[in-house]
Tab-separated table of C-alpha atoms in Angstrom:
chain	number	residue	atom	x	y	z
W	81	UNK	CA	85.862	45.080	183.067
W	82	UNK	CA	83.919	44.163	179.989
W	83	UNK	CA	80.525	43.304	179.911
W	84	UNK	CA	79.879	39.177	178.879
W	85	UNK	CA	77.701	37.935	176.324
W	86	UNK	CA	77.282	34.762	175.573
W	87	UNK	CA	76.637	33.439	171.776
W	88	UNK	CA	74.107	31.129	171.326
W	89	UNK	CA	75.512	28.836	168.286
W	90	UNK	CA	72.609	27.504	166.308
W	91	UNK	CA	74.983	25.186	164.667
W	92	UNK	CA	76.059	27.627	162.136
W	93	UNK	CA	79.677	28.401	161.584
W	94	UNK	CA	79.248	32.158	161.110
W	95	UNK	CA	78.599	32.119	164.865
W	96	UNK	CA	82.559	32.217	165.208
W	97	UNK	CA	82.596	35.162	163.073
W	98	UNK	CA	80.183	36.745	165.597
W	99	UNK	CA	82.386	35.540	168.337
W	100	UNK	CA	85.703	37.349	166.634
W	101	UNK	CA	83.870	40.870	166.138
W	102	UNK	CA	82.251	39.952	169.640
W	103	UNK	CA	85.400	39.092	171.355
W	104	UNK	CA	87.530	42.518	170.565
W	105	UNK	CA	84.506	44.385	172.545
W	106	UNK	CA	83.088	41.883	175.469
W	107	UNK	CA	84.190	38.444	177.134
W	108	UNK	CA	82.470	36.008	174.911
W	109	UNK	CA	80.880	32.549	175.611
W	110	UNK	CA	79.983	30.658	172.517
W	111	UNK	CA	77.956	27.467	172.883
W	112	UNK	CA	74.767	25.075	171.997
W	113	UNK	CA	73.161	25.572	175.631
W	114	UNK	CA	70.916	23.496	177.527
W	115	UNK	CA	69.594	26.217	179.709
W	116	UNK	CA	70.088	30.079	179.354
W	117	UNK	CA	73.841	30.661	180.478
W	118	UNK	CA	74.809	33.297	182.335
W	119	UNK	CA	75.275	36.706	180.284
W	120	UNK	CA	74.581	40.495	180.228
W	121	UNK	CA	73.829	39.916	177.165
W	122	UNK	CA	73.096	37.440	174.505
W	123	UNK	CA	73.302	36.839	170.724
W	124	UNK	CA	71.741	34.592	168.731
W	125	UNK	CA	73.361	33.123	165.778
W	126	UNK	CA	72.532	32.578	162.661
W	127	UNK	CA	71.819	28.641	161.935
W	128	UNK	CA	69.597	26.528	159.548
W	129	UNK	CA	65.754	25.275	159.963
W	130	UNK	CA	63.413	27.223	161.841
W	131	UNK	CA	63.431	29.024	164.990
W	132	UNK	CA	61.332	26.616	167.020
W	133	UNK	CA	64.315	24.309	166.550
W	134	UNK	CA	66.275	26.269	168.966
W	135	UNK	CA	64.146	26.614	171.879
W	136	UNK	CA	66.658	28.097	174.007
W	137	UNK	CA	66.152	31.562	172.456
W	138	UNK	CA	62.745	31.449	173.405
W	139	UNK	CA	63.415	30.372	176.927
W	140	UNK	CA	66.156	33.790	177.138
W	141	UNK	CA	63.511	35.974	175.700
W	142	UNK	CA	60.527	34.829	177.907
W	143	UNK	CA	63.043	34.467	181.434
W	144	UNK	CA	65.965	36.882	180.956
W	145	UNK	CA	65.827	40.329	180.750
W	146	UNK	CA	69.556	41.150	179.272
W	147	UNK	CA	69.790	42.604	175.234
W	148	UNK	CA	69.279	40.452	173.134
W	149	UNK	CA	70.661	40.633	169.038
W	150	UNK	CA	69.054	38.126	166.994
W	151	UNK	CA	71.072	37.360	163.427
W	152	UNK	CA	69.474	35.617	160.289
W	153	UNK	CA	67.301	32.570	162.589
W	154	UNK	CA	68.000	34.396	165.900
W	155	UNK	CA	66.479	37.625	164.194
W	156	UNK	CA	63.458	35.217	163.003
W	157	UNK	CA	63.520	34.196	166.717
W	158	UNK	CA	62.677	37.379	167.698
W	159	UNK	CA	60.091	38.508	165.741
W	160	UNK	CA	58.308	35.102	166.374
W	161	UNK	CA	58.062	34.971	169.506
W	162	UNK	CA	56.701	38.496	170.350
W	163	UNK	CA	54.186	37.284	167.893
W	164	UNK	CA	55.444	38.179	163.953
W	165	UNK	CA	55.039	35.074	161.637
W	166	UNK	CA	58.178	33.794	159.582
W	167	UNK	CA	57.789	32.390	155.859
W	168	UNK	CA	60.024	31.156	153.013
W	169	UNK	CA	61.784	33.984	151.194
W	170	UNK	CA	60.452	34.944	147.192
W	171	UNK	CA	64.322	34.203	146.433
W	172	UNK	CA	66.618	31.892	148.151
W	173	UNK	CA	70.420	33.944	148.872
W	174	UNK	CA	73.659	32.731	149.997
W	175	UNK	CA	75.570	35.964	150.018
W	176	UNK	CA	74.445	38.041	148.229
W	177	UNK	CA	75.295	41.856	149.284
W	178	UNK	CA	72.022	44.149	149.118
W	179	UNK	CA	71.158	47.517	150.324
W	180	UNK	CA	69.097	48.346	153.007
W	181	UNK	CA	67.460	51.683	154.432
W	182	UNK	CA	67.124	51.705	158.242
W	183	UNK	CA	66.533	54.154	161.192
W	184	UNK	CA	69.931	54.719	162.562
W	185	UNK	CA	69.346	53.595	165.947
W	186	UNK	CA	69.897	51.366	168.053
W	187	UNK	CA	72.770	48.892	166.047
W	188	UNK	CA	72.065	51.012	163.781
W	189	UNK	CA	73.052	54.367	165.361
W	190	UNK	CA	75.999	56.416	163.759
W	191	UNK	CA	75.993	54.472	160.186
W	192	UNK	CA	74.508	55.811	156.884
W	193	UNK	CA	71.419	54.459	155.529
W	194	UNK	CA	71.087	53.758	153.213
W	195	UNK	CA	73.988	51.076	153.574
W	196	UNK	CA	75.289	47.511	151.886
W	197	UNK	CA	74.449	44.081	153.763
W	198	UNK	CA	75.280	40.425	153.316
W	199	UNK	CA	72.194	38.123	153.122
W	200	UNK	CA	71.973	34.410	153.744
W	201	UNK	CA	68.477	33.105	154.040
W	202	UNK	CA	65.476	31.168	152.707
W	203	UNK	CA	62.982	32.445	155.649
W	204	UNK	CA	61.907	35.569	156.322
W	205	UNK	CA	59.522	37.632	158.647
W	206	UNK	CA	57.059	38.373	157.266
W	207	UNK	CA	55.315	41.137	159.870
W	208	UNK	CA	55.733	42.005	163.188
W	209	UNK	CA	52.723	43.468	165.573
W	210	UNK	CA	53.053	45.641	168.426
W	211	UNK	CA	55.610	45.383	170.726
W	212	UNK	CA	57.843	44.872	168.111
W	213	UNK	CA	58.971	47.544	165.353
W	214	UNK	CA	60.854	47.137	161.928
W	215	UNK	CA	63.613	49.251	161.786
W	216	UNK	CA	65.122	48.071	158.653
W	217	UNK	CA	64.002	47.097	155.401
W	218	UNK	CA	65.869	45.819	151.880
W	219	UNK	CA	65.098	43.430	148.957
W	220	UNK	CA	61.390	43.942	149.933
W	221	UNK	CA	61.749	42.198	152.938
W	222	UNK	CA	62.337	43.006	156.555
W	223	UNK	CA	66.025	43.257	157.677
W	224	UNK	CA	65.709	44.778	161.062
W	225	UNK	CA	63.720	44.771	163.825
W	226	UNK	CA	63.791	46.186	167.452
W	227	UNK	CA	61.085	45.792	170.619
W	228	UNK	CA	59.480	48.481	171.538
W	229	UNK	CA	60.029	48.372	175.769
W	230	UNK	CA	62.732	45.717	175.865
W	231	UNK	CA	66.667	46.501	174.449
W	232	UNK	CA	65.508	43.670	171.847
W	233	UNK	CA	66.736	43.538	168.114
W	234	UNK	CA	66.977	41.703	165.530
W	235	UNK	CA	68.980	41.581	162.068
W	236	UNK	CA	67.743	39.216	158.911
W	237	UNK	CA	71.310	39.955	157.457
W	238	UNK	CA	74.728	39.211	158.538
W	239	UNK	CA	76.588	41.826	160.516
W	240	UNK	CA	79.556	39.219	160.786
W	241	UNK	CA	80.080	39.060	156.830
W	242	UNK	CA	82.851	40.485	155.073
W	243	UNK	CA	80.116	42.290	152.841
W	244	UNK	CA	78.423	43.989	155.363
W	245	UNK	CA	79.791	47.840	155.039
W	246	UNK	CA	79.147	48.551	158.712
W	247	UNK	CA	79.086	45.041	160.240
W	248	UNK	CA	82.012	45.548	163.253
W	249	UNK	CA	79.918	48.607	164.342
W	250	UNK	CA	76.599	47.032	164.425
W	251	UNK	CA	78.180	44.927	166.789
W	252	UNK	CA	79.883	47.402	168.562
W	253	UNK	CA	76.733	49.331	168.840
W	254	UNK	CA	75.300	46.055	170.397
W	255	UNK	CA	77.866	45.809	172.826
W	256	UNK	CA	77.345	49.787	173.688
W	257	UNK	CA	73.531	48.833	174.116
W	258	UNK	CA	74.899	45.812	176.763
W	259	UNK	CA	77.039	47.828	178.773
W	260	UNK	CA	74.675	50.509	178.897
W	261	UNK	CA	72.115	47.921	180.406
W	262	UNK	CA	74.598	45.812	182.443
């Protein structure tokens, strides 16, 4: 049986894109919720404005306990609410494919670093304290981050992009990190 996960859709389209590379690994629920659905695990999608716009990824990191991937805003998400602050990027990118060095763990795990990324964004985190940990940087700025005690991560690029080398197994490696958990 495969594990579910459930896409929270911060009205951005690329959360469909997460929902096809999703989809051929896990039974997928994508939706703007009102409360925290039901999940063993959850994604959070890429979208525009700020993270405190989306409350509902606050509400699944503070009352669930399921992985969590946060992409672009969700990412932002993350780092926010275990206390990192968020600020406008020094260039604004729509698509642009950069390189990025990272840990290889975690989404990460089994892919060569350094390795090619699609970006989207005008915000950025700009650091993260203790519990959370960067695991990925590029273009000067943070592009990955993971909690320390929780199977929590977070990606400021876009694993569902066409230019992203090693997008399909980022999210593969997600899934991997749900089932292991579920």
């Amino acid at each position: 049986m495969n594990v579910r996960v459930a896409v929270v859709d911060n009205n951005d389209s690329f959360s469909h894109n997460l929902e096809g590379y999703l989809g051929e690994f896990a039974d997928v629920t994508v939706g703007r919720f009102d409360e925290p659905p039901e999940a063993d695990g959850y994604v959070f999608s890429p979208g525009p404005g700020k993270p405190d716009e989306f409350p509902i990824m606050y509400e699944i990191l503070r009352d669930r306990d399921e992985p969590v991937l946060g992409v672009c805003l969700g990412h932002q998400a993350v780092a926010e609410f275990f206390g990192g602050s968020i600020g406008y990027a020094d260039e604004v990118v729509h698509g642009k494919r950069s390189e990025i060095e990272h840990d290889r763990r975690g989404v990460f795990e089994g892919i060569e670093s350094p390795t090619r990324v699609a970006r989207y964004h005008s915000l950025v985190v700009d650091d993260v304290p203790e519990p959370v940990e960067v695991t990925a940087r590029g273009a000067d700025e943070v592009m990955g981050v993971r909690h320390t005690d929780r199977p929590v991560f977070g990606v400021q690029f876009h694993p569902e992009s066409f230019l992203t080398d090693e997008g399909r197994r980022m999210v593969r490696n997600f899934v991997r990190i749900v089932e292991g958990h579920a």
